[in-house]
Amino acid sequence: MSEKKPFITLEQAKRIKAEYPTPFHIYDEAGIRRTARALNQAFAWNKGFREYFAVKATPNPAILQILREEGCGVDCSSETELMLSKACGFSGEEIMYSSNNTPGHEYARAHAQGAIINLDDYTLIETMEEAIGVPSVISCRYNPGGEFSIGNRIMDQPKDAKYGMTRAQLTQAYRELMQKGAKDFGLHAFLASNTLTNAYYPTLARILFETAVDLHRETGAHIAFINLSGGVGVPYRPEDTENDIAAIGEGVRIAYEEVLVPAGMGDVRIFTELGRFMLAPNGAVVTEAIHEKHTYKEYIGVDACACNLMRPAMYGAYHHITILGKEHAEADHLYDIVGSLCENNDKFAIDRKLPQIDRGDILYIHDTGAHGFSMGYNYNGKLRSAEILLQEDGSVRLIRRAETPADYFATFDFMNLQLD
Ligand SMILES: *Cc1c(COP(=O)(O)O)cnc(C)c1O
């Protein structure tokens, strides 16, 4: 069980709403710092540990700066993410470039910023070489194929994933890169998403550690770091059990002691690229109930829509909802909570038991701090919302203004449209 408790009260929400109209995304600085510190603590046993926050989860400079203050680096996957990271002061090996299907000019920018390049495929060696040559530090992404299981539970199907190299390609890539001057190697894999088990990282780590020992023996390559990537999940549902990051760190430490240390590889640095775990619970969507509709079902229409939070529409993802001020009221109504898109999947909740909702009530949609705002879009001409930071002293700060129609029409700026 996980307690789904909003990090703002109804009174706070009303005060914020008076200045910044709903809907908006809000983030909890104290929670972000707590999460980052717990992660760093869990891996403090590893000299050189670093979390490279997955920028795509929450690409906002204020958020990246908080994480930077907590000692994190950034994991980028596009040129604009590289530009944002540079603007936030990240440079050199504080940046990981974990892209795929990568055009050469992206490698050129990553390299110019000193980022560590994490190659998704064997054929990308040539693309990279043409763009920048072969850097002395280089990482390769592994896909072991088959099914990825923990115990007898199937977690995911790496054989169907577009990412990473086969085992044979890894050896080939390491040999070729060494020949061309690479000195320090990294090994990376991302085998399951949003995992709710303390065994995910330790299981993945053991696979990567054993692979690293073999690769070192086969090729003589110096393996400097192992990147466990993202995939540590969060309890979106109240009945979910929260991951224990201290236990996860300890599980990885045991695998490290058992596999890497006896092989004389006790200097390997551990990296992570978490997005969801760092930010999801530390963000929420705040939206007002603006209509009710009684037809074949009971609907509550809110002023946010799937353009603000795509996960329910795209994945059928569950996001818990609290009606602020009615935290302790009985959930004796059955509602669909909907946005205003001309798309029937524009529903934040389907057949959800909630307390009675009245027009003007403020809904708090939980766990939207990662892959929330950033997956937003403009369908139906909807505009993206503001992002707001709840600072440690309890005050709020606008960290992205809401889009205006001018933003929406900006890409027609060469056409001289007469808009009003
Ligand atoms: C998306 C992504 C992450 C972050 O994943 P989470 O599920 O948010 O932890 C990390 N690394 C890579 C390469 C990714 O594509």
Tab-separated table of C-alpha atoms and ligand atoms in Angstrom:
chain	number	residue	atom	x	y	z
A	1	MET	CA	0.000	0.000	0.000
A	2	SER	CA	1.123	3.531	-0.655
A	3	GLU	CA	-0.548	6.573	0.838
A	4	LYS	CA	-1.774	8.919	-1.887
A	5	LYS	CA	-1.434	12.245	-0.134
A	6	PRO	CA	-1.385	15.503	-2.140
A	7	PHE	CA	1.578	17.776	-1.427
A	8	ILE	CA	-0.714	20.827	-1.452
A	9	THR	CA	-3.944	21.562	0.416
A	10	LEU	CA	-7.170	23.018	-0.949
A	11	GLU	CA	-6.266	26.398	0.568
A	12	GLN	CA	-2.872	26.405	-1.146
A	13	ALA	CA	-4.440	25.332	-4.444
A	14	LYS	CA	-6.987	28.175	-4.240
A	15	ARG	CA	-4.254	30.707	-3.510
A	16	ILE	CA	-2.122	29.504	-6.433
A	17	LYS	CA	-5.142	29.381	-8.745
A	18	ALA	CA	-5.939	33.021	-7.997
A	19	GLU	CA	-2.606	33.944	-9.587
A	20	TYR	CA	-2.158	31.128	-12.116
A	21	PRO	CA	-5.417	29.785	-13.552
A	22	THR	CA	-5.998	26.032	-13.782
A	23	PRO	CA	-5.022	23.713	-15.260
A	24	PHE	CA	-1.351	23.663	-14.277
A	25	HIS	CA	1.417	21.238	-13.403
A	26	ILE	CA	2.951	21.742	-9.976
A	27	TYR	CA	6.205	20.243	-8.617
A	28	ASP	CA	7.383	19.796	-5.047
A	29	GLU	CA	10.975	20.980	-4.606
A	30	ALA	CA	11.328	19.404	-1.144
A	31	GLY	CA	10.148	16.043	-2.495
A	32	ILE	CA	12.534	16.193	-5.461
A	33	ARG	CA	15.470	16.905	-3.156
A	34	ARG	CA	14.413	14.132	-0.751
A	35	THR	CA	14.194	11.620	-3.604
A	36	ALA	CA	17.584	12.613	-5.041
A	37	ARG	CA	19.233	12.374	-1.613
A	38	ALA	CA	17.708	8.948	-0.936
A	39	LEU	CA	19.015	7.676	-4.277
A	40	ASN	CA	22.501	9.102	-3.737
A	41	GLN	CA	22.514	7.614	-0.233
A	42	ALA	CA	21.453	4.187	-1.533
A	43	PHE	CA	24.449	4.120	-3.891
A	44	ALA	CA	26.933	5.948	-1.659
A	45	TRP	CA	28.891	2.667	-1.363
A	46	ASN	CA	29.997	3.096	-4.999
A	47	LYS	CA	32.742	5.646	-5.525
A	48	GLY	CA	31.786	7.636	-8.586
A	49	PHE	CA	28.066	6.832	-8.567
A	50	ARG	CA	26.003	9.288	-10.587
A	51	GLU	CA	22.340	9.661	-11.472
A	52	TYR	CA	21.865	11.075	-14.969
A	53	PHE	CA	18.302	12.372	-14.791
A	54	ALA	CA	16.343	11.456	-17.949
A	55	VAL	CA	15.602	14.964	-19.237
A	56	LYS	CA	12.711	13.765	-21.406
A	57	ALA	CA	10.717	13.028	-18.237
A	58	THR	CA	10.610	16.676	-17.093
A	59	PRO	CA	12.504	19.053	-19.386
A	60	ASN	CA	12.276	22.188	-17.275
A	61	PRO	CA	15.353	24.261	-16.377
A	62	ALA	CA	14.208	24.914	-12.787
A	63	ILE	CA	13.826	21.172	-12.185
A	64	LEU	CA	17.183	20.382	-13.827
A	65	GLN	CA	18.878	23.018	-11.673
A	66	ILE	CA	17.492	21.487	-8.468
A	67	LEU	CA	18.777	18.076	-9.564
A	68	ARG	CA	22.134	19.596	-10.464
A	69	GLU	CA	22.404	21.028	-6.952
A	70	GLU	CA	21.785	17.499	-5.663
A	71	GLY	CA	24.736	16.190	-7.676
A	72	CYS	CA	22.858	14.670	-10.611
A	73	GLY	CA	23.880	14.749	-14.253
A	74	VAL	CA	21.516	14.576	-17.218
A	75	ASP	CA	20.618	11.922	-19.762
A	76	CYS	CA	19.715	13.516	-23.099
A	77	SER	CA	18.197	12.036	-26.229
A	78	SER	CA	17.900	14.997	-28.604
A	79	GLU	CA	19.624	18.216	-29.582
A	80	THR	CA	17.141	20.427	-27.758
A	81	GLU	CA	17.664	18.436	-24.573
A	82	LEU	CA	21.404	18.986	-25.009
A	83	MET	CA	20.810	22.720	-25.480
A	84	LEU	CA	18.644	22.857	-22.354
A	85	SER	CA	21.231	20.965	-20.333
A	86	LYS	CA	23.979	23.311	-21.447
A	87	ALA	CA	21.873	26.322	-20.488
A	88	CYS	CA	21.450	24.778	-17.022
A	89	GLY	CA	25.214	24.475	-16.580
A	90	PHE	CA	25.728	20.778	-17.273
A	91	SER	CA	28.872	19.979	-19.213
A	92	GLY	CA	31.324	17.217	-20.072
A	93	GLU	CA	30.766	13.886	-18.374
A	94	GLU	CA	27.779	15.271	-16.467
A	95	ILE	CA	25.890	14.597	-19.708
A	96	MET	CA	25.006	11.153	-21.068
A	97	TYR	CA	23.759	10.951	-24.644
A	98	SER	CA	21.497	7.881	-24.719
A	99	SER	CA	19.822	8.330	-28.097
A	100	ASN	CA	18.765	5.850	-30.758
A	101	ASN	CA	18.416	6.025	-34.547
A	102	THR	CA	20.740	8.997	-34.148
A	103	PRO	CA	21.665	11.411	-36.964
A	104	GLY	CA	25.371	12.292	-37.061
A	105	HIS	CA	24.809	15.982	-36.345
A	106	GLU	CA	23.365	15.060	-32.940
A	107	TYR	CA	26.597	13.269	-32.067
A	108	ALA	CA	28.470	16.379	-33.167
A	109	ARG	CA	26.558	18.537	-30.683
A	110	ALA	CA	26.795	15.965	-27.890
A	111	HIS	CA	30.539	15.691	-28.466
A	112	ALA	CA	30.979	19.476	-28.583
A	113	GLN	CA	29.395	19.628	-25.115
A	114	GLY	CA	31.710	16.874	-23.905
A	115	ALA	CA	28.863	14.398	-23.330
A	116	ILE	CA	29.459	10.671	-22.956
A	117	ILE	CA	27.981	8.980	-26.019
A	118	ASN	CA	25.988	5.817	-25.395
A	119	LEU	CA	25.782	3.970	-28.735
A	120	ASP	CA	22.474	2.219	-29.332
A	121	ASP	CA	23.711	0.150	-32.257
A	122	TYR	CA	26.764	-1.300	-33.934
A	123	THR	CA	26.043	0.558	-37.194
A	124	LEU	CA	26.063	3.874	-35.314
A	125	ILE	CA	29.841	3.544	-34.887
A	126	GLU	CA	30.170	4.560	-38.524
A	127	THR	CA	27.664	7.427	-38.145
A	128	MET	CA	29.536	8.675	-35.092
A	129	GLU	CA	32.950	8.253	-36.679
A	130	GLU	CA	31.949	10.307	-39.696
A	131	ALA	CA	30.626	13.066	-37.436
A	132	ILE	CA	33.225	13.232	-34.672
A	133	GLY	CA	35.661	10.306	-34.853
A	134	VAL	CA	35.908	7.873	-31.946
A	135	PRO	CA	35.991	9.485	-28.496
A	136	SER	CA	38.194	8.032	-25.770
A	137	VAL	CA	35.175	7.395	-23.494
A	138	ILE	CA	32.328	5.472	-25.099
A	139	SER	CA	29.343	3.433	-23.944
A	140	CYS	CA	27.364	0.674	-25.679
A	141	ARG	CA	23.763	-0.331	-25.079
A	142	TYR	CA	23.024	-4.032	-24.637
A	143	ASN	CA	19.848	-5.917	-25.558
A	144	PRO	CA	20.049	-9.549	-24.433
A	145	GLY	CA	16.938	-10.493	-26.450
A	146	GLY	CA	14.436	-13.103	-25.262
A	147	GLU	CA	12.229	-12.431	-22.273
A	148	PHE	CA	13.401	-10.577	-19.195
A	149	SER	CA	12.158	-12.306	-16.054
A	150	ILE	CA	12.658	-11.893	-12.351
A	151	GLY	CA	12.111	-15.243	-10.675
A	152	ASN	CA	9.243	-16.695	-12.695
A	153	ARG	CA	7.664	-13.341	-13.459
A	154	ILE	CA	8.061	-12.035	-17.020
A	155	MET	CA	8.857	-8.338	-16.792
A	156	ASP	CA	9.273	-7.429	-20.461
A	157	GLN	CA	10.235	-8.685	-23.939
A	158	PRO	CA	13.689	-7.318	-24.896
A	159	LYS	CA	13.491	-9.375	-28.125
A	160	ASP	CA	10.747	-7.006	-29.337
A	161	ALA	CA	12.497	-3.790	-28.246
A	162	LYS	CA	14.189	-1.627	-30.875
A	163	TYR	CA	16.991	-0.671	-28.503
A	164	GLY	CA	20.483	-1.983	-27.981
A	165	MET	CA	22.969	-4.413	-29.518
A	166	THR	CA	23.090	-8.190	-29.432
A	167	ARG	CA	25.735	-9.873	-27.311
A	168	ALA	CA	27.881	-10.674	-30.368
A	169	GLN	CA	27.612	-7.089	-31.614
A	170	LEU	CA	28.816	-5.819	-28.239
A	171	THR	CA	32.074	-7.748	-28.542
A	172	GLN	CA	32.499	-6.589	-32.119
A	173	ALA	CA	31.749	-2.975	-31.164
A	174	TYR	CA	34.178	-2.966	-28.214
A	175	ARG	CA	36.973	-4.468	-30.375
A	176	GLU	CA	36.455	-1.992	-33.180
A	177	LEU	CA	36.150	1.018	-30.886
A	178	MET	CA	39.330	-0.015	-29.033
A	179	GLN	CA	41.185	-0.371	-32.275
A	180	LYS	CA	40.081	3.136	-33.210
A	181	GLY	CA	41.332	4.638	-29.958
A	182	ALA	CA	38.582	4.285	-27.336
A	183	LYS	CA	40.062	3.845	-23.840
A	184	ASP	CA	37.242	3.724	-21.307
A	185	PHE	CA	34.060	1.780	-21.896
A	186	GLY	CA	30.564	1.845	-20.495
A	187	LEU	CA	27.836	-0.782	-20.652
A	188	HIS	CA	24.136	0.121	-20.562
A	189	ALA	CA	20.766	-1.649	-20.677
A	190	PHE	CA	17.118	-0.752	-20.064
A	191	LEU	CA	15.092	-3.973	-19.898
A	192	ALA	CA	11.812	-3.119	-18.154
A	193	SER	CA	9.834	0.056	-17.502
A	194	ASN	CA	8.044	1.258	-14.342
A	195	THR	CA	9.064	-1.793	-12.308
A	196	LEU	CA	7.602	-2.191	-8.833
A	197	THR	CA	10.042	-4.632	-7.306
A	198	ASN	CA	13.264	-4.068	-5.427
A	199	ALA	CA	14.742	-6.880	-7.547
A	200	TYR	CA	14.780	-5.050	-10.907
A	201	TYR	CA	18.065	-3.141	-10.606
A	202	PRO	CA	19.875	-5.976	-8.773
A	203	THR	CA	18.779	-8.520	-11.431
A	204	LEU	CA	19.731	-6.195	-14.298
A	205	ALA	CA	23.002	-5.305	-12.550
A	206	ARG	CA	24.002	-8.952	-12.251
A	207	ILE	CA	23.387	-9.493	-15.986
A	208	LEU	CA	25.413	-6.396	-16.864
A	209	PHE	CA	28.212	-7.188	-14.381
A	210	GLU	CA	28.615	-10.727	-15.746
A	211	THR	CA	28.536	-9.397	-19.312
A	212	ALA	CA	31.135	-6.764	-18.405
A	213	VAL	CA	33.483	-9.385	-16.928
A	214	ASP	CA	33.160	-11.498	-20.089
A	215	LEU	CA	33.635	-8.492	-22.369
A	216	HIS	CA	36.734	-7.456	-20.452
A	217	ARG	CA	38.183	-10.978	-20.731
A	218	GLU	CA	37.349	-11.273	-24.441
A	219	THR	CA	38.524	-7.856	-25.568
A	220	GLY	CA	40.757	-6.498	-22.816
A	221	ALA	CA	38.632	-3.333	-22.768
A	222	HIS	CA	38.719	-1.237	-19.613
A	223	ILE	CA	35.162	-0.996	-18.374
A	224	ALA	CA	34.833	2.237	-16.463
A	225	PHE	CA	31.101	2.356	-15.765
A	226	ILE	CA	27.891	0.378	-15.880
A	227	ASN	CA	24.686	2.277	-16.531
A	228	LEU	CA	21.521	0.725	-15.101
A	229	SER	CA	19.436	3.305	-16.978
A	230	GLY	CA	15.797	3.988	-15.992
A	231	GLY	CA	12.899	1.729	-15.160
A	232	VAL	CA	12.567	1.918	-11.379
A	233	GLY	CA	8.863	2.587	-10.982
A	234	VAL	CA	6.490	4.396	-8.655
A	235	PRO	CA	3.234	3.293	-6.989
A	236	TYR	CA	0.603	4.967	-9.173
A	237	ARG	CA	-2.172	2.986	-7.442
A	238	PRO	CA	-2.899	3.126	-3.724
A	239	GLU	CA	-2.654	-0.670	-3.548
A	240	ASP	CA	0.854	-0.662	-5.096
A	241	THR	CA	3.861	-1.226	-2.885
A	242	GLU	CA	6.469	1.483	-3.089
A	243	ASN	CA	10.021	0.574	-4.108
A	244	ASP	CA	12.618	0.810	-1.349
A	245	ILE	CA	15.577	2.581	-2.944
A	246	ALA	CA	17.893	1.701	-0.036
A	247	ALA	CA	17.121	-2.009	-0.543
A	248	ILE	CA	17.633	-1.592	-4.301
A	249	GLY	CA	21.053	0.015	-3.769
A	250	GLU	CA	22.008	-2.734	-1.349
A	251	GLY	CA	20.913	-5.419	-3.849
A	252	VAL	CA	23.146	-3.869	-6.505
A	253	ARG	CA	26.027	-3.675	-3.998
A	254	ILE	CA	25.769	-7.405	-3.266
A	255	ALA	CA	25.865	-8.273	-6.987
A	256	TYR	CA	28.847	-5.901	-7.378
A	257	GLU	CA	30.735	-7.606	-4.528
A	258	GLU	CA	29.929	-11.066	-5.889
A	259	VAL	CA	30.647	-10.511	-9.584
A	260	LEU	CA	32.822	-7.460	-10.268
A	261	VAL	CA	35.116	-7.374	-7.237
A	262	PRO	CA	36.398	-10.984	-7.606
A	263	ALA	CA	37.116	-10.241	-11.293
A	264	GLY	CA	39.385	-7.356	-10.277
A	265	MET	CA	36.827	-4.820	-11.508
A	266	GLY	CA	36.109	-3.111	-8.182
A	267	ASP	CA	36.690	0.334	-9.716
A	268	VAL	CA	33.616	0.280	-11.964
A	269	ARG	CA	31.341	3.275	-11.448
A	270	ILE	CA	27.578	2.742	-11.301
A	271	PHE	CA	25.328	5.139	-13.193
A	272	THR	CA	21.545	5.418	-13.309
A	273	GLU	CA	19.242	7.341	-15.670
A	274	LEU	CA	16.048	7.535	-13.674
A	275	GLY	CA	13.226	9.806	-14.742
A	276	ARG	CA	9.974	8.485	-13.333
A	277	PHE	CA	11.356	7.484	-9.941
A	278	MET	CA	12.892	10.933	-9.422
A	279	LEU	CA	9.982	13.087	-10.487
A	280	ALA	CA	6.639	11.324	-10.968
A	281	PRO	CA	5.379	11.495	-7.346
A	282	ASN	CA	6.823	14.987	-6.993
A	283	GLY	CA	4.466	16.475	-9.566
A	284	ALA	CA	0.703	16.822	-9.957
A	285	VAL	CA	-1.866	18.269	-12.323
A	286	VAL	CA	-4.293	20.675	-10.685
A	287	THR	CA	-7.554	21.115	-12.569
A	288	GLU	CA	-11.041	22.445	-11.856
A	289	ALA	CA	-14.340	20.607	-12.331
A	290	ILE	CA	-16.227	22.831	-14.775
A	291	HIS	CA	-19.153	20.656	-15.878
A	292	GLU	CA	-21.159	17.604	-14.947
A	293	LYS	CA	-23.013	15.499	-17.458
A	294	HIS	CA	-25.561	12.744	-16.803
A	295	THR	CA	-26.177	10.415	-19.733
A	296	TYR	CA	-25.427	6.698	-19.828
A	297	LYS	CA	-22.652	7.421	-17.357
A	298	GLU	CA	-21.859	10.154	-14.881
A	299	TYR	CA	-19.242	12.530	-16.261
A	300	ILE	CA	-17.246	15.266	-14.638
A	301	GLY	CA	-15.630	17.633	-17.143
A	302	VAL	CA	-12.426	19.306	-16.009
A	303	ASP	CA	-10.423	22.159	-17.529
A	304	ALA	CA	-7.390	19.921	-18.233
A	305	CYS	CA	-7.379	17.405	-21.074
A	306	ALA	CA	-5.165	14.661	-22.501
A	307	CYS	CA	-3.008	17.384	-24.090
A	308	ASN	CA	-1.834	18.180	-20.546
A	309	LEU	CA	-1.394	14.557	-19.490
A	310	MET	CA	-1.344	11.910	-22.171
A	311	ARG	CA	-0.565	8.778	-20.166
A	312	PRO	CA	-4.172	7.704	-19.449
A	313	ALA	CA	-5.184	8.136	-23.119
A	314	MET	CA	-2.005	6.601	-24.505
A	315	TYR	CA	-1.371	3.699	-22.138
A	316	GLY	CA	-4.606	3.430	-20.170
A	317	ALA	CA	-2.379	4.479	-17.281
A	318	TYR	CA	-3.911	4.909	-13.830
A	319	HIS	CA	-3.400	8.230	-12.079
A	320	HIS	CA	-4.899	8.587	-8.644
A	321	ILE	CA	-7.222	11.579	-8.164
A	322	THR	CA	-7.939	13.452	-4.960
A	323	ILE	CA	-10.737	16.016	-4.697
A	324	LEU	CA	-8.991	18.678	-2.617
A	325	GLY	CA	-10.898	19.414	0.569
A	326	LYS	CA	-12.752	16.092	0.282
A	327	GLU	CA	-9.778	13.905	1.218
A	328	HIS	CA	-11.820	12.119	3.884
A	329	ALA	CA	-15.240	12.113	2.224
A	330	GLU	CA	-16.721	8.755	1.273
A	331	ALA	CA	-16.027	7.618	-2.320
A	332	ASP	CA	-19.675	6.810	-3.030
A	333	HIS	CA	-19.976	8.113	-6.614
A	334	LEU	CA	-18.863	6.485	-9.849
A	335	TYR	CA	-17.441	8.923	-12.375
A	336	ASP	CA	-15.618	9.280	-15.659
A	337	ILE	CA	-13.349	12.328	-15.360
A	338	VAL	CA	-12.985	13.822	-18.815
A	339	GLY	CA	-11.293	16.595	-20.742
A	340	SER	CA	-12.721	18.498	-23.710
A	341	LEU	CA	-10.912	16.870	-26.643
A	342	CYS	CA	-12.926	15.410	-29.505
A	343	GLU	CA	-11.429	12.025	-28.634
A	344	ASN	CA	-13.217	9.521	-26.437
A	345	ASN	CA	-9.943	8.410	-24.845
A	346	ASP	CA	-9.620	11.881	-23.280
A	347	LYS	CA	-10.449	10.514	-19.822
A	348	PHE	CA	-8.320	10.893	-16.718
A	349	ALA	CA	-10.395	8.248	-14.960
A	350	ILE	CA	-13.001	5.699	-16.033
A	351	ASP	CA	-15.566	4.261	-13.605
A	352	ARG	CA	-13.628	5.745	-10.700
A	353	LYS	CA	-15.138	5.730	-7.220
A	354	LEU	CA	-14.821	9.241	-5.828
A	355	PRO	CA	-16.639	11.495	-3.401
A	356	GLN	CA	-19.376	13.662	-4.896
A	357	ILE	CA	-17.814	16.271	-7.154
A	358	ASP	CA	-19.382	19.708	-7.489
A	359	ARG	CA	-18.606	22.336	-10.100
A	360	GLY	CA	-15.717	24.446	-8.848
A	361	ASP	CA	-14.096	21.565	-6.981
A	362	ILE	CA	-10.354	21.307	-7.498
A	363	LEU	CA	-9.002	17.938	-8.590
A	364	TYR	CA	-5.430	16.889	-7.856
A	365	ILE	CA	-4.147	14.288	-10.320
A	366	HIS	CA	-1.252	12.471	-8.684
A	367	ASP	CA	2.150	11.318	-9.918
A	368	THR	CA	2.352	13.422	-13.073
A	369	GLY	CA	5.836	14.863	-12.481
A	370	ALA	CA	7.521	12.607	-15.059
A	371	HIS	CA	6.380	11.952	-18.629
A	372	GLY	CA	3.472	14.308	-17.865
A	373	PHE	CA	3.838	17.847	-19.192
A	374	SER	CA	6.621	16.659	-21.507
A	375	MET	CA	4.349	14.298	-23.448
A	376	GLY	CA	1.851	17.104	-23.949
A	377	TYR	CA	0.609	18.077	-27.379
A	378	ASN	CA	-1.625	20.569	-29.130
A	379	TYR	CA	-4.443	18.476	-30.603
A	380	ASN	CA	-7.716	20.371	-31.044
A	381	GLY	CA	-5.631	23.536	-30.806
A	382	LYS	CA	-5.322	23.080	-27.037
A	383	LEU	CA	-2.560	25.071	-25.400
A	384	ARG	CA	0.002	23.693	-22.983
A	385	SER	CA	-0.396	24.703	-19.362
A	386	ALA	CA	1.933	26.501	-16.981
A	387	GLU	CA	4.388	24.668	-14.729
A	388	ILE	CA	4.737	25.860	-11.145
A	389	LEU	CA	7.286	25.025	-8.485
A	390	LEU	CA	6.271	24.710	-4.843
A	391	GLN	CA	9.506	25.856	-3.222
A	392	GLU	CA	10.916	24.572	0.033
A	393	ASP	CA	9.770	27.689	1.922
A	394	GLY	CA	6.158	27.079	0.835
A	395	SER	CA	6.048	29.855	-1.757
A	396	VAL	CA	5.391	29.143	-5.422
A	397	ARG	CA	7.301	30.184	-8.509
A	398	LEU	CA	6.221	30.092	-12.134
A	399	ILE	CA	8.760	27.906	-13.967
A	400	ARG	CA	7.018	27.857	-17.350
A	401	ARG	CA	4.247	30.164	-18.436
A	402	ALA	CA	1.138	28.794	-20.088
A	403	GLU	CA	1.098	28.848	-23.886
A	404	THR	CA	-0.819	31.621	-25.590
A	405	PRO	CA	-2.459	31.510	-29.026
A	406	ALA	CA	0.610	33.393	-30.307
A	407	ASP	CA	2.767	30.401	-29.342
A	408	TYR	CA	0.379	28.082	-31.148
A	409	PHE	CA	0.497	30.152	-34.316
A	410	ALA	CA	4.233	30.918	-34.130
A	411	THR	CA	5.170	28.407	-36.825
A	412	PHE	CA	2.984	30.312	-39.308
A	413	ASP	CA	4.984	33.479	-38.669
A	414	PHE	CA	6.184	33.588	-42.289
A	415	MET	CA	2.618	33.543	-43.645
A	416	ASN	CA	1.267	36.874	-42.501
A	417	LEU	CA	-2.017	35.427	-41.179
A	418	GLN	CA	-4.549	37.961	-39.933
A	419	LEU	CA	-5.357	36.641	-36.445
A	420	ASP	CA	-6.892	38.529	-33.605
B	1	LIG	C1	13.106	7.081	-20.876
B	1	LIG	C2	14.497	6.699	-20.558
B	1	LIG	C3	14.961	6.731	-19.236
B	1	LIG	C4	14.081	7.061	-18.061
B	1	LIG	O1	13.112	6.093	-17.859
B	1	LIG	P1	12.165	6.127	-16.569
B	1	LIG	O2	11.159	5.053	-16.852
B	1	LIG	O3	11.560	7.474	-16.518
B	1	LIG	O4	13.020	5.830	-15.397
B	1	LIG	C5	16.292	6.439	-19.023
B	1	LIG	N1	17.136	6.113	-20.031
B	1	LIG	C6	16.718	6.063	-21.307
B	1	LIG	C7	17.698	5.733	-22.375
B	1	LIG	C8	15.387	6.341	-21.614
B	1	LIG	O5	14.980	6.267	-22.885
